[in-house]
GROMACS .gro file of C-alpha atoms in nm:
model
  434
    1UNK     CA    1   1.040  18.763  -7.219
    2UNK     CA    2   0.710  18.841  -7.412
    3UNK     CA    3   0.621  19.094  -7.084
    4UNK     CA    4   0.927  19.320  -7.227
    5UNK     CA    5   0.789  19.384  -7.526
    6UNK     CA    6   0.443  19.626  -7.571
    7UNK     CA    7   0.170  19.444  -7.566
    8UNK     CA    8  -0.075  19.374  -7.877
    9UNK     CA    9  -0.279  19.683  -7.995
   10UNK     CA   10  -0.565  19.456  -8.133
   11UNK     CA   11  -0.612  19.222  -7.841
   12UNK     CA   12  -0.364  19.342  -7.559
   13UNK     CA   13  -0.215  18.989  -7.475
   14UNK     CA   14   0.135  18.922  -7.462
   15UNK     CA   15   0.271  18.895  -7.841
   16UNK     CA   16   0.430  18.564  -7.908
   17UNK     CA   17   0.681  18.525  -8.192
   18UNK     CA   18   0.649  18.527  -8.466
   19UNK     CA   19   0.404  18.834  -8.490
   20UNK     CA   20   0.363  19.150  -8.699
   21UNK     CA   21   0.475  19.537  -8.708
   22UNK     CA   22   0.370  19.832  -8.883
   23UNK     CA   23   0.629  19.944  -9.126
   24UNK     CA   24   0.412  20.284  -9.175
   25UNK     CA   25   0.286  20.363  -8.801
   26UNK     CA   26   0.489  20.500  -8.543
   27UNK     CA   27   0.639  20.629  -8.325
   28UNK     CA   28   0.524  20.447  -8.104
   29UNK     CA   29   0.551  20.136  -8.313
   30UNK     CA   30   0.246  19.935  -8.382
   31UNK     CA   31   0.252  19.570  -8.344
   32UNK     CA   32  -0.045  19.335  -8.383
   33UNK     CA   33  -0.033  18.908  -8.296
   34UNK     CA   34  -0.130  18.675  -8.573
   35UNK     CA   35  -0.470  18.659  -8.485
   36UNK     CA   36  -0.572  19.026  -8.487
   37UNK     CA   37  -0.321  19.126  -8.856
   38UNK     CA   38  -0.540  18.780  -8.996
   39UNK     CA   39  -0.918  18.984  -8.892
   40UNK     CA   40  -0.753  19.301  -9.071
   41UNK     CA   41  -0.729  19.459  -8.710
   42UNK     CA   42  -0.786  19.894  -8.826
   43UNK     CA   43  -0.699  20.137  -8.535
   44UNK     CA   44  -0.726  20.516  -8.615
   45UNK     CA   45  -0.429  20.577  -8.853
   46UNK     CA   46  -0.344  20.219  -8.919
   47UNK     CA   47  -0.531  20.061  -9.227
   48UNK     CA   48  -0.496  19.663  -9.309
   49UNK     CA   49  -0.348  19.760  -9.610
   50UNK     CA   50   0.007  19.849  -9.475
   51UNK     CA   51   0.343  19.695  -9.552
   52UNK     CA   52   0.393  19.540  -9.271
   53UNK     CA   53   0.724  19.334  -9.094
   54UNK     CA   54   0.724  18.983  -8.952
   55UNK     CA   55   0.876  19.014  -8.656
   56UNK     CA   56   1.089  18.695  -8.546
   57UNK     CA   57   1.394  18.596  -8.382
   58UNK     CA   58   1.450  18.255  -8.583
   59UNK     CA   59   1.733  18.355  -8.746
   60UNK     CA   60   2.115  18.278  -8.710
   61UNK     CA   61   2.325  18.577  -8.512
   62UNK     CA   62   2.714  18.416  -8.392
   63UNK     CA   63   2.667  18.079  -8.484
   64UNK     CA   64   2.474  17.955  -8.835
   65UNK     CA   65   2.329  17.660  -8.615
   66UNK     CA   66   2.215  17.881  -8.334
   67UNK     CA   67   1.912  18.088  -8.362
   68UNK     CA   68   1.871  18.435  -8.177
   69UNK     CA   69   1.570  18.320  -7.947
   70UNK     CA   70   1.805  18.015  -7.876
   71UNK     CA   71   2.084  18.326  -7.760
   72UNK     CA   72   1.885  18.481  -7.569
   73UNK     CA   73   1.745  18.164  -7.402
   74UNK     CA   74   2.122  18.034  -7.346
   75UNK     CA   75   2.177  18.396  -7.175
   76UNK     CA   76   1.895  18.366  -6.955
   77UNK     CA   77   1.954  18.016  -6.836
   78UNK     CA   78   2.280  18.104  -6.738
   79UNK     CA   79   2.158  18.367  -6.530
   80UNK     CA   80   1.926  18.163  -6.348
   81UNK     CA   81   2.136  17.838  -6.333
   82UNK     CA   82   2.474  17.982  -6.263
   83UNK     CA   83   2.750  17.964  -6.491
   84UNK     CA   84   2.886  17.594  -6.497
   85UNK     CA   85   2.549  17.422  -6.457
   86UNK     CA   86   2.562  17.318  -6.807
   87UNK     CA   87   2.336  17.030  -6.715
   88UNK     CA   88   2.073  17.249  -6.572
   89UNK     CA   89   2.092  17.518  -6.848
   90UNK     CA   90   2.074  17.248  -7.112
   91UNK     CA   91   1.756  17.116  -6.925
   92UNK     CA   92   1.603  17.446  -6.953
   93UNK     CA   93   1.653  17.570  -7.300
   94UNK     CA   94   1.527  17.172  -7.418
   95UNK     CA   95   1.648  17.242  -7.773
   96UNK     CA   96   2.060  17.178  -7.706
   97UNK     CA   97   2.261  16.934  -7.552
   98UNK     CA   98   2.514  16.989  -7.241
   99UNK     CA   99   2.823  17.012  -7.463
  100UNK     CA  100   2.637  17.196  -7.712
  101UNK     CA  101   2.519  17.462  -7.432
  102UNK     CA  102   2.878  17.517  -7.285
  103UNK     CA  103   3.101  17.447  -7.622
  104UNK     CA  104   2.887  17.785  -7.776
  105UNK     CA  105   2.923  18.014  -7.452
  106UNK     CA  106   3.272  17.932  -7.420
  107UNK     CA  107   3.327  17.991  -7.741
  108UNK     CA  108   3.144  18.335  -7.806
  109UNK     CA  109   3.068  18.438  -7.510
  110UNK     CA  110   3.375  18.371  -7.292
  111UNK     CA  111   3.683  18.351  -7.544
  112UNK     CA  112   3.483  18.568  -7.842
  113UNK     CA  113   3.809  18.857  -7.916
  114UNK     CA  114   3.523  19.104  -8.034
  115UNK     CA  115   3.383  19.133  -7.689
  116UNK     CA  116   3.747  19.161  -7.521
  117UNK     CA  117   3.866  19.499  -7.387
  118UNK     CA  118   4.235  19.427  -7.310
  119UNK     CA  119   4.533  19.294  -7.555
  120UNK     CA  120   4.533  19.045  -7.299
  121UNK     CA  121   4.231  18.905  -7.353
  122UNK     CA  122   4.295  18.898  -7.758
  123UNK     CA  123   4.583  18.707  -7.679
  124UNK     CA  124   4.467  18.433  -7.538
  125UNK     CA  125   4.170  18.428  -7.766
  126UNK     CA  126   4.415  18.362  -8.021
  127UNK     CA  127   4.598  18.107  -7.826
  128UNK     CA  128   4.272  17.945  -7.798
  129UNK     CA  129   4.206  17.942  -8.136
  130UNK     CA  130   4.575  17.769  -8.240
  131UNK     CA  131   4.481  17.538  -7.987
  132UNK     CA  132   4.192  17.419  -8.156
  133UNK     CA  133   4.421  17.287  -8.437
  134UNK     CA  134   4.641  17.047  -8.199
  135UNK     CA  135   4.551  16.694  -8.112
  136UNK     CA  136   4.290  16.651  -7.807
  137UNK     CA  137   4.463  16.529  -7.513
  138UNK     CA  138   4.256  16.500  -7.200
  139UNK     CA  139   4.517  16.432  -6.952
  140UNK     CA  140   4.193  16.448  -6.673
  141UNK     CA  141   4.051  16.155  -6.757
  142UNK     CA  142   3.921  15.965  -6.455
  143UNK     CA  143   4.144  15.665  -6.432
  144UNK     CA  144   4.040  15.323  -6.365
  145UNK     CA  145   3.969  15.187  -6.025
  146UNK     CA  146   4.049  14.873  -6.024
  147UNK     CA  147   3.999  14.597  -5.700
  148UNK     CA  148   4.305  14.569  -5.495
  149UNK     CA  149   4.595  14.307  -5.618
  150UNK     CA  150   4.403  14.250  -5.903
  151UNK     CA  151   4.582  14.250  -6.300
  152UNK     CA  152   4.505  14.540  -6.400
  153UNK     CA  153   4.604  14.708  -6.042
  154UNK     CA  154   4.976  14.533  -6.089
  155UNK     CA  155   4.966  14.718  -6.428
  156UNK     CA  156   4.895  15.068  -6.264
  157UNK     CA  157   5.158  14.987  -6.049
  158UNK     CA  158   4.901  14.980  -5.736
  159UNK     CA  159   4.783  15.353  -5.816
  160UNK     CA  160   4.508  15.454  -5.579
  161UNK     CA  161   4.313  15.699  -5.829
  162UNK     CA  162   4.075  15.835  -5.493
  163UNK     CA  163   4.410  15.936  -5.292
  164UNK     CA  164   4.661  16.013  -5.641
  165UNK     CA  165   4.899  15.793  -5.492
  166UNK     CA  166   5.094  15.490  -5.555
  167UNK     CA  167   5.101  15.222  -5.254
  168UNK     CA  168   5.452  15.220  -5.347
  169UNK     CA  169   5.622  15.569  -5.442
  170UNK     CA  170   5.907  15.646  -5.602
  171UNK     CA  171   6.179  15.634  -5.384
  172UNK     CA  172   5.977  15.473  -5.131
  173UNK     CA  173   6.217  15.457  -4.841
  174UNK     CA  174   6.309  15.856  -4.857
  175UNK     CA  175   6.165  15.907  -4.504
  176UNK     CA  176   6.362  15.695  -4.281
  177UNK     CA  177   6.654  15.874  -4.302
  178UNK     CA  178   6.440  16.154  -4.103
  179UNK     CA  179   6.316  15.874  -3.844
  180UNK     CA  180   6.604  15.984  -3.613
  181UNK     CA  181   6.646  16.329  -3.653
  182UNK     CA  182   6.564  16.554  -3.383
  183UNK     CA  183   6.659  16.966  -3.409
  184UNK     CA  184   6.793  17.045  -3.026
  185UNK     CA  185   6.901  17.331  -2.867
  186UNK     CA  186   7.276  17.197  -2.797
  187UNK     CA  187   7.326  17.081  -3.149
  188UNK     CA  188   7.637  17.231  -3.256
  189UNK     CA  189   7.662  17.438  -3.563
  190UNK     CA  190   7.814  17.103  -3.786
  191UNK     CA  191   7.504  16.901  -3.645
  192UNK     CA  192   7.272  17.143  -3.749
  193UNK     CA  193   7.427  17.222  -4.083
  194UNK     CA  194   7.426  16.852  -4.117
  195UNK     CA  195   7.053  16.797  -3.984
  196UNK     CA  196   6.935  17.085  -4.253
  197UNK     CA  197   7.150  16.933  -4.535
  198UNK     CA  198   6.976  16.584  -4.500
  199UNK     CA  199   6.646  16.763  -4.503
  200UNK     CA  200   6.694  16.931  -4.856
  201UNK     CA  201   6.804  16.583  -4.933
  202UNK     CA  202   6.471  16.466  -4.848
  203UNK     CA  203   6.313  16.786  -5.044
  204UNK     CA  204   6.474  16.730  -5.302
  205UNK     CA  205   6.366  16.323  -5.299
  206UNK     CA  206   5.982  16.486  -5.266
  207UNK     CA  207   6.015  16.730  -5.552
  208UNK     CA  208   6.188  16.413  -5.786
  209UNK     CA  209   5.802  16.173  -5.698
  210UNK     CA  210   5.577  16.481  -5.775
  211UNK     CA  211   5.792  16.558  -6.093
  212UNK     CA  212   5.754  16.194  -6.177
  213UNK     CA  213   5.360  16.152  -6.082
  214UNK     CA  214   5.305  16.525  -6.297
  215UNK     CA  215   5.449  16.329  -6.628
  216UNK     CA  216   5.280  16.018  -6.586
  217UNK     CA  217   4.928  16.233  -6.496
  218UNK     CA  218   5.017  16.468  -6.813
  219UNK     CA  219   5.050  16.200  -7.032
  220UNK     CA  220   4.765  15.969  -6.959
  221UNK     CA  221   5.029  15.687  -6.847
  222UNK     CA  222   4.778  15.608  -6.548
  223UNK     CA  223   4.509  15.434  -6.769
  224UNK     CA  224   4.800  15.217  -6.916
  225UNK     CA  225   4.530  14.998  -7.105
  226UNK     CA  226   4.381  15.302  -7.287
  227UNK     CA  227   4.718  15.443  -7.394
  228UNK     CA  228   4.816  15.124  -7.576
  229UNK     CA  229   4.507  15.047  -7.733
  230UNK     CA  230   4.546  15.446  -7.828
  231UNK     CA  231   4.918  15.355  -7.933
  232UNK     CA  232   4.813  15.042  -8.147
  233UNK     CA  233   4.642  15.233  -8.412
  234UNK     CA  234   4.943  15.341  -8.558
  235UNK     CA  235   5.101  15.113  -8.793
  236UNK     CA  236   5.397  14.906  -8.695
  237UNK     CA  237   5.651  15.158  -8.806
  238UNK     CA  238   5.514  15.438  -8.618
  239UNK     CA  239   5.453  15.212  -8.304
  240UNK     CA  240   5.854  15.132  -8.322
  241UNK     CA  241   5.919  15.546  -8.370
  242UNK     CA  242   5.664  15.633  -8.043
  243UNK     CA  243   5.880  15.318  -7.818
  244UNK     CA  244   6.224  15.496  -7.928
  245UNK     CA  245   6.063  15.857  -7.839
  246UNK     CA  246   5.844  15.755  -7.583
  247UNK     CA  247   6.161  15.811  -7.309
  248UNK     CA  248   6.159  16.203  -7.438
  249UNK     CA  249   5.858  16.256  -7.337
  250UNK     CA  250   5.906  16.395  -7.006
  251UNK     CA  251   6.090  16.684  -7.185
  252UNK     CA  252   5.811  16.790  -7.400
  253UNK     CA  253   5.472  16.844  -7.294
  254UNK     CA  254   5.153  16.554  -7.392
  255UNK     CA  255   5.068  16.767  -7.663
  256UNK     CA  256   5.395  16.848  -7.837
  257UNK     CA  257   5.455  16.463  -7.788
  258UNK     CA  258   5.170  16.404  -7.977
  259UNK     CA  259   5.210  16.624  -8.249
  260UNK     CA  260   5.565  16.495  -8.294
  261UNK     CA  261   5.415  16.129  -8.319
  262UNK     CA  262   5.119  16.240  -8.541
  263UNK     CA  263   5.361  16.418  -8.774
  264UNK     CA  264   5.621  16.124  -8.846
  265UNK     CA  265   5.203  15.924  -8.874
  266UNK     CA  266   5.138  16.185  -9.172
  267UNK     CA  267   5.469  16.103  -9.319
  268UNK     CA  268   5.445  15.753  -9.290
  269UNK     CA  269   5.144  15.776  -9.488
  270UNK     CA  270   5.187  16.002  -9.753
  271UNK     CA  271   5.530  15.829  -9.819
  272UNK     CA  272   5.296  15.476  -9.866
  273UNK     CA  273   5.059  15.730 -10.110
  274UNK     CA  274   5.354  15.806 -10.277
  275UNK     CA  275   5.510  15.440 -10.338
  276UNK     CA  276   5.126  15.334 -10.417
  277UNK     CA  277   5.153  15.630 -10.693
  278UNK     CA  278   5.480  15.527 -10.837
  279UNK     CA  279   5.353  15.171 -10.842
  280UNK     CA  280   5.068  15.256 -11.032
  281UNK     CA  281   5.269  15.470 -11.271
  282UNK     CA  282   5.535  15.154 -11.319
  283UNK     CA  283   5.197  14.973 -11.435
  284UNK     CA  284   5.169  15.215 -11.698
  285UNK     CA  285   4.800  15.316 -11.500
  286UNK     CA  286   4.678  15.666 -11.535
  287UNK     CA  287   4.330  15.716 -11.376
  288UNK     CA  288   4.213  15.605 -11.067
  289UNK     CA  289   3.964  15.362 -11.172
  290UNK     CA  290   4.178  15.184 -11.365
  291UNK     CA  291   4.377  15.174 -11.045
  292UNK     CA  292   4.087  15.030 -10.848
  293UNK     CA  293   4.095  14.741 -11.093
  294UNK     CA  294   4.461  14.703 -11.074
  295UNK     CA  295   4.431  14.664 -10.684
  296UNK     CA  296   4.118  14.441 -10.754
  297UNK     CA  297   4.311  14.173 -10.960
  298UNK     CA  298   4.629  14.219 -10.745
  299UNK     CA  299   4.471  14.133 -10.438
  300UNK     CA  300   4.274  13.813 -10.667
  301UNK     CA  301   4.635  13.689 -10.730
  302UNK     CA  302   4.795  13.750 -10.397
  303UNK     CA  303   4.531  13.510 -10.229
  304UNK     CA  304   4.556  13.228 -10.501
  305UNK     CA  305   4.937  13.228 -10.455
  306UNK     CA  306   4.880  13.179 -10.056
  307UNK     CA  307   4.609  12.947 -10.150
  308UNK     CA  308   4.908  12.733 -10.364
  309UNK     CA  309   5.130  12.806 -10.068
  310UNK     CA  310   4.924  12.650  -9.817
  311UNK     CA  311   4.821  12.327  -9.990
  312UNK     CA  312   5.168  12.281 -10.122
  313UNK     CA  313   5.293  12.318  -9.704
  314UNK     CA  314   5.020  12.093  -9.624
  315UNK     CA  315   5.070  11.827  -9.864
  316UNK     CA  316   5.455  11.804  -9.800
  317UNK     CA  317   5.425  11.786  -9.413
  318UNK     CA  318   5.107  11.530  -9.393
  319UNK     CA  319   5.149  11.260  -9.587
  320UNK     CA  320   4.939  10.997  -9.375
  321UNK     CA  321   4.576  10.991  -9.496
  322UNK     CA  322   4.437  10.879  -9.163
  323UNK     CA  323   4.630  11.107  -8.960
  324UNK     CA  324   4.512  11.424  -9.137
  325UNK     CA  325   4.158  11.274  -9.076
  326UNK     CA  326   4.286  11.211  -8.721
  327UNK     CA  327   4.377  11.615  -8.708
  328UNK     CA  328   4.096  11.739  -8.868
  329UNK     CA  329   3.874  11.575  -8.654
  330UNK     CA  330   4.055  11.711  -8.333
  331UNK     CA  331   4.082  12.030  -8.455
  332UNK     CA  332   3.711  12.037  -8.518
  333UNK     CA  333   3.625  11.898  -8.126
  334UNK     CA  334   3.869  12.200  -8.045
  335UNK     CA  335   3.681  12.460  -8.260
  336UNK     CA  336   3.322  12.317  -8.089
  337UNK     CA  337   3.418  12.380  -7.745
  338UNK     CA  338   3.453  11.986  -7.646
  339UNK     CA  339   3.736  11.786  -7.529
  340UNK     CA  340   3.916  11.609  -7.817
  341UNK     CA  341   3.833  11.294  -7.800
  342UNK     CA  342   4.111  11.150  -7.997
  343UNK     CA  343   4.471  11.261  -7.908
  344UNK     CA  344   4.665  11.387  -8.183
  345UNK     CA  345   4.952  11.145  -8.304
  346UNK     CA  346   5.255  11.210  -8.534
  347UNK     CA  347   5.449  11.034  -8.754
  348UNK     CA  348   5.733  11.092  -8.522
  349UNK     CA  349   5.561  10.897  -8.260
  350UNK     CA  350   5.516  11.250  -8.017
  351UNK     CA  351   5.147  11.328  -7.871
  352UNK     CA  352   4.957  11.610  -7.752
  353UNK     CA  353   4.924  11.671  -7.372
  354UNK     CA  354   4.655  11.505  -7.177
  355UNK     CA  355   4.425  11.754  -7.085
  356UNK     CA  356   4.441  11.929  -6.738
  357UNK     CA  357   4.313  11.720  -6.391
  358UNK     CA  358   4.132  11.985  -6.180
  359UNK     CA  359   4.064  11.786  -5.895
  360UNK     CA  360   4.128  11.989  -5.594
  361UNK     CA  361   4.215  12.298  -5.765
  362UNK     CA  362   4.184  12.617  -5.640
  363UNK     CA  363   3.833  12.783  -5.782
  364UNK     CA  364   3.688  12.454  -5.940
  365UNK     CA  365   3.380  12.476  -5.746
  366UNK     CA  366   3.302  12.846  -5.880
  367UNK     CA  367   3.305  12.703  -6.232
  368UNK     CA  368   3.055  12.545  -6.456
  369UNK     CA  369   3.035  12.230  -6.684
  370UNK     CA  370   3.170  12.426  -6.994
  371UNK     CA  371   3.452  12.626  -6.818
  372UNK     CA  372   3.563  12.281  -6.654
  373UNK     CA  373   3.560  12.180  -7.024
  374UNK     CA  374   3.744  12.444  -7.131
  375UNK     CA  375   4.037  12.488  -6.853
  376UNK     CA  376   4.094  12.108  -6.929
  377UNK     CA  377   4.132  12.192  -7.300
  378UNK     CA  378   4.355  12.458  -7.254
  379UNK     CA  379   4.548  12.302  -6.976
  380UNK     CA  380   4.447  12.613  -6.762
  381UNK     CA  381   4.433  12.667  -6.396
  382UNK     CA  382   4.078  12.763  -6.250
  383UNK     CA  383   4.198  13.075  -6.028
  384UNK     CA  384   4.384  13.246  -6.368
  385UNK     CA  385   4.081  13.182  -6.602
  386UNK     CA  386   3.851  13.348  -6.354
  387UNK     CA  387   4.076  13.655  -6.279
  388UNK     CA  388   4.112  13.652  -6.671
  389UNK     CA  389   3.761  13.641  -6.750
  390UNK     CA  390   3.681  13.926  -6.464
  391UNK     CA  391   3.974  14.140  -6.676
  392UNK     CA  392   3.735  14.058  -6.995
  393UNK     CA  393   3.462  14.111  -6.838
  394UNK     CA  394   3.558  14.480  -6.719
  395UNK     CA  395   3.715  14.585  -6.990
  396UNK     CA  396   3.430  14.477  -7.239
  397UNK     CA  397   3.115  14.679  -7.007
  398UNK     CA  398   3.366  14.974  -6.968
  399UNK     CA  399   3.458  15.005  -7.374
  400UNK     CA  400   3.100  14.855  -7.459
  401UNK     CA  401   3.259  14.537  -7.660
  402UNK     CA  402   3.559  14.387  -7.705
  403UNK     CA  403   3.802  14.256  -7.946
  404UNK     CA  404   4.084  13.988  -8.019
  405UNK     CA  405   4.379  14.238  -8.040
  406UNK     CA  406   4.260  14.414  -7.708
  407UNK     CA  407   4.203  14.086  -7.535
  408UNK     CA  408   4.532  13.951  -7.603
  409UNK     CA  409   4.667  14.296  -7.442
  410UNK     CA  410   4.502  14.224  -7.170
  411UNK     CA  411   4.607  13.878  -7.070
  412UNK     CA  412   4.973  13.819  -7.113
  413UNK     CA  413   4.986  13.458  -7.199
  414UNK     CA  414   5.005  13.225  -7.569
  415UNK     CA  415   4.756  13.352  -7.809
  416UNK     CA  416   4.633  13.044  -7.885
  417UNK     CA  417   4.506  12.977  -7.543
  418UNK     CA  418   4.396  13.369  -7.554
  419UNK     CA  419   4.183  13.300  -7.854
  420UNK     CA  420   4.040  13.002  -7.732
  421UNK     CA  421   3.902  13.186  -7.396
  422UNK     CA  422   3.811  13.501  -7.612
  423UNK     CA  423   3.550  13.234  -7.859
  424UNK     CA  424   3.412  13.076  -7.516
  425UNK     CA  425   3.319  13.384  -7.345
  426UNK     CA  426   3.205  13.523  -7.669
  427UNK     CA  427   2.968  13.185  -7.775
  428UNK     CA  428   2.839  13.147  -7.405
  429UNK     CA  429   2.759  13.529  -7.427
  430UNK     CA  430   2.949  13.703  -7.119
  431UNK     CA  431   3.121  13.950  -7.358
  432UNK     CA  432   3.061  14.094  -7.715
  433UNK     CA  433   3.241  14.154  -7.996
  434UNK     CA  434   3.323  14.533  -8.055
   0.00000   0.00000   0.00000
């Protein structure tokens, strides 16, 4: 606060960093704002001709991106927001973001060891500071809340994120066999002994669902969508390791789990750097940019080989001139959104299925011209393309676009139909590609 510090000897108004100090007057020490050191401001013993110290706070202190007025400004908002009001203290200081405000104070103001005064307290500093190293789990994420009966609710097995319930627990029938049970004064001692043993039964039972609901909450099983587009970035090897180990998880904690997965992921790679290496070295290659052209001309060949392939497949299974024009020109209708207006014939005499009648259908009428189009195309019924579009629909606002691979985990069905669905709502413009 500039009403801390002694006022200017020149002018008297509140000095404003940065500003100057006499490095030859004092005690008391003599400070002077900009505009009175820039007249050559003389008071008895001070002269304009001495050294002199810039006085500023702009200067790094615990962190090099931090500057000491932005400390002390952190400090103060604090103070006058209340610590937690990250939001509010962010607003105030105007030079840091949210995060930024309450990463830094946790971080050296909170966990710092040097301003500890207990072995405690350096103890979990350190703790903090191994924990930094791990893989960031955020088992609080807020799960998804989806409408009721919907897809993605039979996925979450009807979880009911504003209650942390299930409409169906785990052993959902424990409480009947407490329906009857009454404690009475004339129970003998075997009836009571009984009575109590059924009721650690049911304890028991309880304690089993709240063990079970504490490992699916731990490890993020709730958002089932998010964990296997999280799971899918592995490659294929890794994805079959984390299905074998996935049942040991309730042993471990998330983030043992996870360093356990991401350890056999480092393997898996540097074994492929390693076979990629020794590949290179059977090539009689010894720098890496003769390696670049290596890879270069290796992928050239690979795709005129499956170039041959194709056209050699092709030529051996279509053999009928007009029939490939016959295809091709289907195939084309199919790619353009229409109806196929010429059915598809074989040599062996078999044909394509008409396309779908939706007269009477459930959810016609909410449809337009193109979707008709389309669920006769793909020989689907009105009511599942709509709840399948909603499930693109969501999942594209809520992840800001969406792609193939994540579209064909969300609707279970052929991935040719899947596809075809994906391109509509993508041309007509409901979705976006991520």
């Amino acid at each position: 606060d500039p009403s801390d510090k002694p006022p200017c000897r020149g002018c008297s108004s509140y000095l404003m960093e940065p500003y100057i100090k006499c490095a030859e007057c004092g005690p008391p020490p003599f400070f002077l704002c900009l505009q009175c050191f820039t007249r050559g401001f003389e008071y008895k013993k001070h002269q304009s001709d001495h050294t002199y110290e810039i006085m500023t706070s702009d200067f790094p202190v615990l962190d090099p991106s931090w500057t000491a007025q932005e400390e002390m400004a952190l400090l103060e908002a604090v103070m006058d927001c209340g610590f937690g009001n990250w939001q509010d203290v962010a607003n105030q200081m105007c030079t840091k973001t949210k995060e930024e405000c309450e990463k830094h104070y946790m971080k050296h103001f909170i966990n710092n060891p040097l301003f500890a005064s207990t072995l405690l307290n350096l103890k979990q500093a350190e703790e903090a500071k191994t924990a930094d190293t791990a893989i960031p789990f955020h088992s609080a994420d807020d799960p998804p809340r989806p409408t009721f009966d919907s897809l993605l609710s039979r996925d979450m097995a009807g979880y009911m994120p504003a209650r942390a319930d299930f409409i169906e627990e785990f052993d959902n029938y424990a409480e009947w066999d407490l329906r009857d049970i009454d404690f009475v004064e004339d129970d003998s001692d075997i009836l009571h002994a009984l009575k109590m043993a059924v009721v650690d039964i049911y304890h028991s039972r309880l304690k089993e669902r709240q063990r079970r609901k504490k490992i699916i909450r731990d490890h993020g099983l709730i958002n089932l969508r998010k964990f296997q587009l999280m799971e899918r970035r592995y490659p294929k090897e890794v994805q079959d390791l984390y299905e074998t180990m996935r049942r040991f998880a309730r042993i471990v904690g998330p983030v043992e789990h996870d360093k356990f997965i991401e350890s056999h992921a480092l393997e898996f790679e540097l074994r492929r750097e390693i076979k990629r290496l020794q590949e290179y070295r059977t090539a009689g290659i010894t720098n890496f940019c003769s390696a670049r052209t290596y890879d270069h001309l290796k992928k050239t060949r690979e795709e005129e080989r499956l170039k041959r392939t194709m056209l050699s497949e092709v030529l051996q299974y279509i053999q009928d001139s007009s029939a490939c024009q016959q295809w091709l020109r289907r195939q084309a209708d199919i790619d353009s959104g229409l109806s196929p207006s010429v059915p598809m014939t074989s040599n062996s005499g078999r044909r394509s299925a008409p396309p779908l009648n939706l007269t009477g259908l459930p959810g016609t009428e909410k449809l337009n011209e193109k979707e008709k189009e389309l669920c006769q195309m793909v020989r689907l019924v009105p009511g599942a393309y709509l709840e399948y579009k909603s499930a693109l629909l969501n999942e594209c606002n809520k992840q800001g676009g969406l792609r193939l691979a994540q579209a064909r985990a969300l609707i279970k069905i052929d991935v040719n139909k899947t596809r075809k669905i994906y391109d509509f709502l993508i041309r007509e413009g409901y979705i976006t590609k991520a």
